[in-house]
mmCIF file of C-alpha atoms in Angstrom:
data_model
loop_
_atom_site.group_PDB
_atom_site.id
_atom_site.type_symbol
_atom_site.label_atom_id
_atom_site.label_comp_id
_atom_site.label_asym_id
_atom_site.label_seq_id
_atom_site.Cartn_x
_atom_site.Cartn_y
_atom_site.Cartn_z
ATOM 1 C CA MET A 1 75.078 202.305 199.851
ATOM 2 C CA THR A 2 74.860 205.619 198.111
ATOM 3 C CA ALA A 3 77.985 205.283 195.968
ATOM 4 C CA ARG A 4 79.893 202.416 194.460
ATOM 5 C CA PRO A 5 83.164 201.749 196.264
ATOM 6 C CA SER A 6 86.362 202.300 194.326
ATOM 7 C CA ALA A 7 89.204 199.811 194.103
ATOM 8 C CA ASN A 8 91.091 201.949 196.606
ATOM 9 C CA ASP A 9 88.321 201.371 199.153
ATOM 10 C CA ILE A 10 88.979 197.607 199.195
ATOM 11 C CA GLU A 11 91.880 195.807 200.827
ATOM 12 C CA ILE A 12 92.601 192.088 200.546
ATOM 13 C CA LEU A 13 93.722 190.446 203.784
ATOM 14 C CA ARG A 14 94.657 186.970 204.924
ATOM 15 C CA TYR A 15 91.757 185.277 206.698
ATOM 16 C CA GLU A 16 92.010 185.075 210.475
ATOM 17 C CA ASP A 17 89.580 183.581 212.972
ATOM 18 C CA ARG A 18 88.541 187.047 214.157
ATOM 19 C CA TYR A 19 86.892 187.485 210.751
ATOM 20 C CA ARG A 20 84.873 184.279 211.132
ATOM 21 C CA GLU A 21 81.361 185.638 211.616
ATOM 22 C CA PRO A 22 81.439 188.406 208.976
ATOM 23 C CA SER A 23 82.991 185.941 206.524
ATOM 24 C CA MET A 24 80.179 183.471 207.181
ATOM 25 C CA GLU A 25 77.719 186.317 206.614
ATOM 26 C CA VAL A 26 79.140 186.834 203.122
ATOM 27 C CA LEU A 27 78.480 183.159 202.395
ATOM 28 C CA ARG A 28 74.960 183.314 203.860
ATOM 29 C CA LYS A 29 73.937 186.438 201.979
ATOM 30 C CA SER A 30 75.646 185.647 198.690
ATOM 31 C CA PHE A 31 77.219 182.260 197.986
ATOM 32 C CA PHE A 32 74.628 179.934 199.508
ATOM 33 C CA VAL A 33 71.676 181.717 197.900
ATOM 34 C CA ASN A 34 73.080 182.787 194.528
ATOM 35 C CA GLU A 35 75.849 180.351 193.504
ATOM 36 C CA ASN A 36 74.696 177.998 190.754
ATOM 37 C CA VAL A 37 75.620 174.640 192.284
ATOM 38 C CA CYS A 38 74.012 175.746 195.557
ATOM 39 C CA ILE A 39 70.871 176.374 193.520
ATOM 40 C CA GLY A 40 71.216 173.106 191.592
ATOM 41 C CA THR A 41 71.511 171.102 194.820
ATOM 42 C CA GLU A 42 68.972 173.229 196.731
ATOM 43 C CA VAL A 43 71.545 174.281 199.303
ATOM 44 C CA ASN A 44 69.892 177.689 198.897
ATOM 45 C CA ARG A 45 66.715 176.184 200.414
ATOM 46 C CA SER A 46 68.355 174.236 203.246
ATOM 47 C CA PRO A 47 69.668 176.106 206.311
ATOM 48 C CA GLN A 48 71.200 172.875 207.613
ATOM 49 C CA ALA A 49 73.047 172.242 204.360
ATOM 50 C CA GLN A 50 74.414 175.767 204.643
ATOM 51 C CA LYS A 51 75.620 175.033 208.168
ATOM 52 C CA ASP A 52 77.382 171.928 206.852
ATOM 53 C CA LEU A 53 79.205 174.007 204.258
ATOM 54 C CA GLU A 54 80.062 176.717 206.765
ATOM 55 C CA GLN A 55 81.833 173.977 208.693
ATOM 56 C CA LEU A 56 83.706 173.009 205.523
ATOM 57 C CA CYS A 57 84.908 176.584 205.103
ATOM 58 C CA LEU A 58 85.975 176.872 208.729
ATOM 59 C CA GLU A 59 87.963 173.650 208.444
ATOM 60 C CA VAL A 60 89.565 174.834 205.209
ATOM 61 C CA ALA A 61 90.373 178.204 206.793
ATOM 62 C CA ILE A 62 92.519 176.439 209.399
ATOM 63 C CA GLY A 63 94.935 175.727 206.547
ATOM 64 C CA GLY A 64 95.798 179.427 206.543
ATOM 65 C CA VAL A 65 95.580 180.241 202.822
ATOM 66 C CA SER A 66 92.155 181.886 202.581
ATOM 67 C CA LEU A 67 91.554 185.590 201.901
ATOM 68 C CA ILE A 68 88.959 188.234 202.677
ATOM 69 C CA ALA A 69 88.076 191.577 201.114
ATOM 70 C CA ARG A 70 87.512 194.466 203.528
ATOM 71 C CA HIS A 71 85.774 197.759 202.741
ATOM 72 C CA LYS A 72 88.162 200.197 204.424
ATOM 73 C CA PRO A 73 85.766 203.126 205.002
ATOM 74 C CA THR A 74 83.343 200.947 207.013
ATOM 75 C CA GLY A 75 85.462 197.972 208.058
ATOM 76 C CA THR A 76 82.889 195.636 206.490
ATOM 77 C CA ILE A 77 84.006 192.245 205.174
ATOM 78 C CA VAL A 78 82.534 192.298 201.674
ATOM 79 C CA GLY A 79 84.154 189.314 199.969
ATOM 80 C CA VAL A 80 85.790 185.968 200.724
ATOM 81 C CA SER A 81 87.939 183.416 198.965
ATOM 82 C CA PHE A 82 88.139 180.172 200.891
ATOM 83 C CA ASN A 83 91.221 178.449 199.510
ATOM 84 C CA VAL A 84 92.714 175.067 200.275
ATOM 85 C CA LEU A 85 96.059 173.403 199.617
ATOM 86 C CA GLN A 86 95.524 170.033 197.948
ATOM 87 C CA THR A 87 97.940 167.122 197.638
ATOM 88 C CA PRO A 88 97.371 163.764 195.918
ATOM 89 C CA SER A 89 95.629 161.084 197.947
ATOM 90 C CA GLY A 90 96.786 157.482 197.838
ATOM 91 C CA PRO A 91 95.082 155.021 195.487
ATOM 92 C CA ASP A 92 93.138 153.466 198.363
ATOM 93 C CA ASP A 93 92.569 156.662 200.348
ATOM 94 C CA SER A 94 89.664 159.085 200.295
ATOM 95 C CA ASN A 95 90.550 162.698 199.609
ATOM 96 C CA TYR A 96 89.516 165.519 201.942
ATOM 97 C CA PHE A 97 86.295 166.360 200.106
ATOM 98 C CA GLU A 98 85.225 162.706 200.084
ATOM 99 C CA GLN A 99 85.918 162.413 203.797
ATOM 100 C CA PHE A 100 83.942 165.567 204.515
ATOM 101 C CA ARG A 101 81.016 164.347 202.400
ATOM 102 C CA ASP A 102 80.929 161.011 204.203
ATOM 103 C CA THR A 103 81.489 162.192 207.779
ATOM 104 C CA LYS A 104 80.360 165.816 208.087
ATOM 105 C CA CYS A 105 77.484 166.337 205.649
ATOM 106 C CA THR A 106 74.092 165.862 207.291
ATOM 107 C CA THR A 107 71.804 166.667 204.344
ATOM 108 C CA ASP A 108 71.295 165.387 200.834
ATOM 109 C CA SER A 109 71.885 168.912 199.512
ATOM 110 C CA SER A 110 75.303 169.377 201.105
ATOM 111 C CA ARG A 111 76.338 165.856 200.073
ATOM 112 C CA ALA A 112 75.237 166.590 196.505
ATOM 113 C CA LEU A 113 77.276 169.787 196.393
ATOM 114 C CA MET A 114 80.338 167.961 197.687
ATOM 115 C CA GLN A 115 79.742 165.211 195.137
ATOM 116 C CA TYR A 116 79.685 167.801 192.351
ATOM 117 C CA MET A 117 83.113 169.041 193.472
ATOM 118 C CA ILE A 118 84.463 165.497 193.759
ATOM 119 C CA THR A 119 83.127 164.533 190.323
ATOM 120 C CA MET A 120 84.539 167.624 188.628
ATOM 121 C CA ASP A 121 87.937 167.116 190.249
ATOM 122 C CA ALA A 122 87.983 163.444 189.226
ATOM 123 C CA LYS A 123 87.433 164.199 185.536
ATOM 124 C CA VAL A 124 90.989 165.531 185.189
ATOM 125 C CA ASN A 125 93.847 164.495 187.472
ATOM 126 C CA LEU A 126 95.656 167.810 187.719
ATOM 127 C CA PHE A 127 98.540 166.343 189.696
ATOM 128 C CA GLU A 128 99.360 163.887 186.923
ATOM 129 C CA ARG A 129 98.579 166.196 184.032
ATOM 130 C CA PHE A 130 100.820 169.005 185.304
ATOM 131 C CA ASN A 131 103.295 166.839 187.214
ATOM 132 C CA VAL A 132 102.772 168.689 190.497
ATOM 133 C CA THR A 133 102.533 167.504 194.100
ATOM 134 C CA CYS A 134 100.581 170.415 195.585
ATOM 135 C CA LEU A 135 98.077 172.953 194.298
ATOM 136 C CA LEU A 136 96.087 175.804 195.769
ATOM 137 C CA GLU A 137 92.379 175.476 195.004
ATOM 138 C CA ILE A 138 90.118 178.508 195.105
ATOM 139 C CA MET A 139 87.175 176.660 196.634
ATOM 140 C CA PHE A 140 84.413 179.167 197.493
ATOM 141 C CA LEU A 141 84.508 182.726 196.121
ATOM 142 C CA ALA A 142 81.810 185.237 197.077
ATOM 143 C CA THR A 143 81.033 188.953 197.283
ATOM 144 C CA LEU A 144 78.228 190.645 199.194
ATOM 145 C CA PRO A 145 75.374 191.487 196.781
ATOM 146 C CA ALA A 146 75.654 195.222 197.489
ATOM 147 C CA PHE A 147 79.291 195.140 196.357
ATOM 148 C CA THR A 148 79.007 193.055 193.185
ATOM 149 C CA GLY A 149 80.339 194.593 190.009
ATOM 150 C CA CYS A 150 83.133 196.418 191.832
ATOM 151 C CA GLY A 151 85.928 194.030 190.852
ATOM 152 C CA ILE A 152 86.227 192.489 194.321
ATOM 153 C CA ALA A 153 86.082 188.891 193.101
ATOM 154 C CA THR A 154 88.807 189.655 190.585
ATOM 155 C CA GLN A 155 90.985 191.170 193.316
ATOM 156 C CA LEU A 156 90.468 188.090 195.493
ATOM 157 C CA VAL A 157 91.405 185.754 192.655
ATOM 158 C CA VAL A 158 94.466 187.777 191.654
ATOM 159 C CA GLN A 159 95.647 187.941 195.259
ATOM 160 C CA SER A 160 94.997 184.206 195.731
ATOM 161 C CA VAL A 161 97.341 183.560 192.814
ATOM 162 C CA ARG A 162 99.848 185.996 194.300
ATOM 163 C CA LEU A 163 99.657 184.187 197.642
ATOM 164 C CA ALA A 164 100.242 180.846 195.903
ATOM 165 C CA GLU A 165 103.329 182.324 194.229
ATOM 166 C CA GLN A 166 104.614 183.573 197.585
ATOM 167 C CA LEU A 167 103.984 180.198 199.213
ATOM 168 C CA LYS A 168 105.823 178.475 196.389
ATOM 169 C CA SER A 169 108.852 180.760 196.710
ATOM 170 C CA GLY A 170 108.857 180.664 200.505
ATOM 171 C CA GLU A 171 108.161 184.385 200.757
ATOM 172 C CA ALA A 172 104.942 183.559 202.658
ATOM 173 C CA VAL A 173 103.724 180.706 204.831
ATOM 174 C CA PRO A 174 100.176 179.593 205.674
ATOM 175 C CA LEU A 175 98.691 181.887 208.324
ATOM 176 C CA VAL A 176 97.594 179.213 210.782
ATOM 177 C CA ALA A 177 96.332 179.704 214.327
ATOM 178 C CA ALA A 178 98.746 179.628 217.238
ATOM 179 C CA GLY A 179 99.757 176.078 218.055
ATOM 180 C CA ALA A 180 98.645 174.657 214.701
ATOM 181 C CA SER A 181 101.173 172.949 212.465
ATOM 182 C CA VAL A 182 102.325 174.645 209.274
ATOM 183 C CA THR A 183 102.440 172.433 206.201
ATOM 184 C CA SER A 184 105.677 172.171 204.257
ATOM 185 C CA ASP A 185 103.769 171.623 200.987
ATOM 186 C CA ARG A 186 104.243 174.418 198.478
ATOM 187 C CA PRO A 187 101.742 174.908 195.632
ATOM 188 C CA GLN A 188 102.907 174.668 192.054
ATOM 189 C CA LEU A 189 99.530 175.348 190.451
ATOM 190 C CA VAL A 190 96.287 177.217 191.199
ATOM 191 C CA SER A 191 92.944 175.641 190.303
ATOM 192 C CA ALA A 192 89.262 176.522 190.579
ATOM 193 C CA LEU A 193 85.813 175.433 189.506
ATOM 194 C CA TRP A 194 84.026 178.383 187.909
ATOM 195 C CA THR A 195 80.277 177.781 188.066
ATOM 196 C CA SER A 196 78.844 180.856 186.332
ATOM 197 C CA ARG A 197 79.566 183.035 183.356
ATOM 198 C CA ILE A 198 80.470 185.755 185.861
ATOM 199 C CA SER A 199 83.199 183.762 187.617
ATOM 200 C CA GLN A 200 84.332 182.412 184.251
ATOM 201 C CA ARG A 201 84.912 185.999 183.087
ATOM 202 C CA VAL A 202 86.789 186.722 186.317
ATOM 203 C CA GLY A 203 89.011 183.707 185.709
ATOM 204 C CA ALA A 204 89.701 184.693 182.117
ATOM 205 C CA LYS A 205 90.650 188.202 183.252
ATOM 206 C CA ALA A 206 93.045 186.698 185.809
ATOM 207 C CA GLY A 207 94.738 184.530 183.174
ATOM 208 C CA PHE A 208 93.328 181.098 184.028
ATOM 209 C CA THR A 209 93.213 178.368 181.372
ATOM 210 C CA VAL A 210 90.104 176.238 180.912
ATOM 211 C CA ILE A 211 90.954 172.548 181.251
ATOM 212 C CA ASN A 212 87.471 171.048 181.166
ATOM 213 C CA THR A 213 83.917 172.262 180.508
ATOM 214 C CA VAL A 214 80.992 170.216 181.821
ATOM 215 C CA PRO A 215 77.304 171.031 181.161
ATOM 216 C CA TYR A 216 74.966 171.128 184.136
ATOM 217 C CA THR A 217 72.788 168.554 182.392
ATOM 218 C CA GLU A 218 75.312 165.950 183.622
ATOM 219 C CA PHE A 219 74.467 166.622 187.275
ATOM 220 C CA VAL A 220 71.176 165.511 188.824
ATOM 221 C CA PHE A 221 69.661 166.220 192.229
ATOM 222 C CA GLU A 222 66.399 164.596 193.350
ATOM 223 C CA GLY A 223 65.527 163.562 189.819
ATOM 224 C CA LYS A 224 66.153 166.942 188.173
ATOM 225 C CA PRO A 225 69.255 168.026 186.269
ATOM 226 C CA PHE A 226 70.863 171.112 187.715
ATOM 227 C CA THR A 227 69.850 173.035 184.595
ATOM 228 C CA GLU A 228 66.163 172.927 185.588
ATOM 229 C CA ARG A 229 66.921 174.933 188.722
ATOM 230 C CA ILE A 230 69.767 177.084 187.434
ATOM 231 C CA GLY A 231 68.218 178.071 184.117
ATOM 232 C CA PRO A 232 69.788 178.646 180.683
ATOM 233 C CA GLU A 233 71.938 181.688 181.509
ATOM 234 C CA HIS A 234 74.701 179.556 183.045
ATOM 235 C CA PRO A 235 74.756 176.260 181.118
ATOM 236 C CA PHE A 236 78.058 174.794 182.287
ATOM 237 C CA SER A 237 80.896 174.921 184.781
ATOM 238 C CA THR A 238 84.597 174.857 184.076
ATOM 239 C CA LEU A 239 87.735 173.450 185.664
ATOM 240 C CA VAL A 240 90.506 176.008 185.284
ATOM 241 C CA VAL A 241 94.165 176.310 186.231
ATOM 242 C CA LYS A 242 96.911 178.893 186.344
ATOM 243 C CA ASN A 243 100.582 177.980 186.387
ATOM 244 C CA ILE A 244 102.714 179.801 188.940
#
């Protein structure tokens, strides 16, 4: 790249299966190697753990509420937001992330990352606290390294909130593959786990409210707290929400 792209060079699109491979490339080149919990659980060192989490994203994408960022001059997919609609699970039922951890994860690293997500979600019951029956969770957010600092993550987050608003009002429906069933659940809240100071700034800019802050010292993988691998620059993660 010889020049930084402008905001006008980027368009945010609904994820479709034809974008599968370039979207996975964004995860491989950015999220899996640079995201803090991936570092804390050594997903960044485990190609198989990364494959496990690619499968998670592909399953989530079937729900039809994920977004991509496309660089219009080149057609390159430069950012992704894998989003998922969540509803409360029964008192005796495992939620989707627990089921994926137990049945699809083949490595300790991928299981540890899923456990982090499960633990963070369990600390605050958003459904009860906000009296909602469905929320849109921004699960994995990533931008290609060459395009960081261009506001792409912020655009993806803002448009994810906009999509949630459209789903709630009925103006939009999940963009599912042909033959797949469309859920009737409509989100009433948007949530995310921000795992770095960078994503935390993005969330603040997009108007999210911090509900819980948890230091990485609370999470341990193979005898070491996450902080030993992540370092002091990003000491905690946050659970955030935005009402829609």
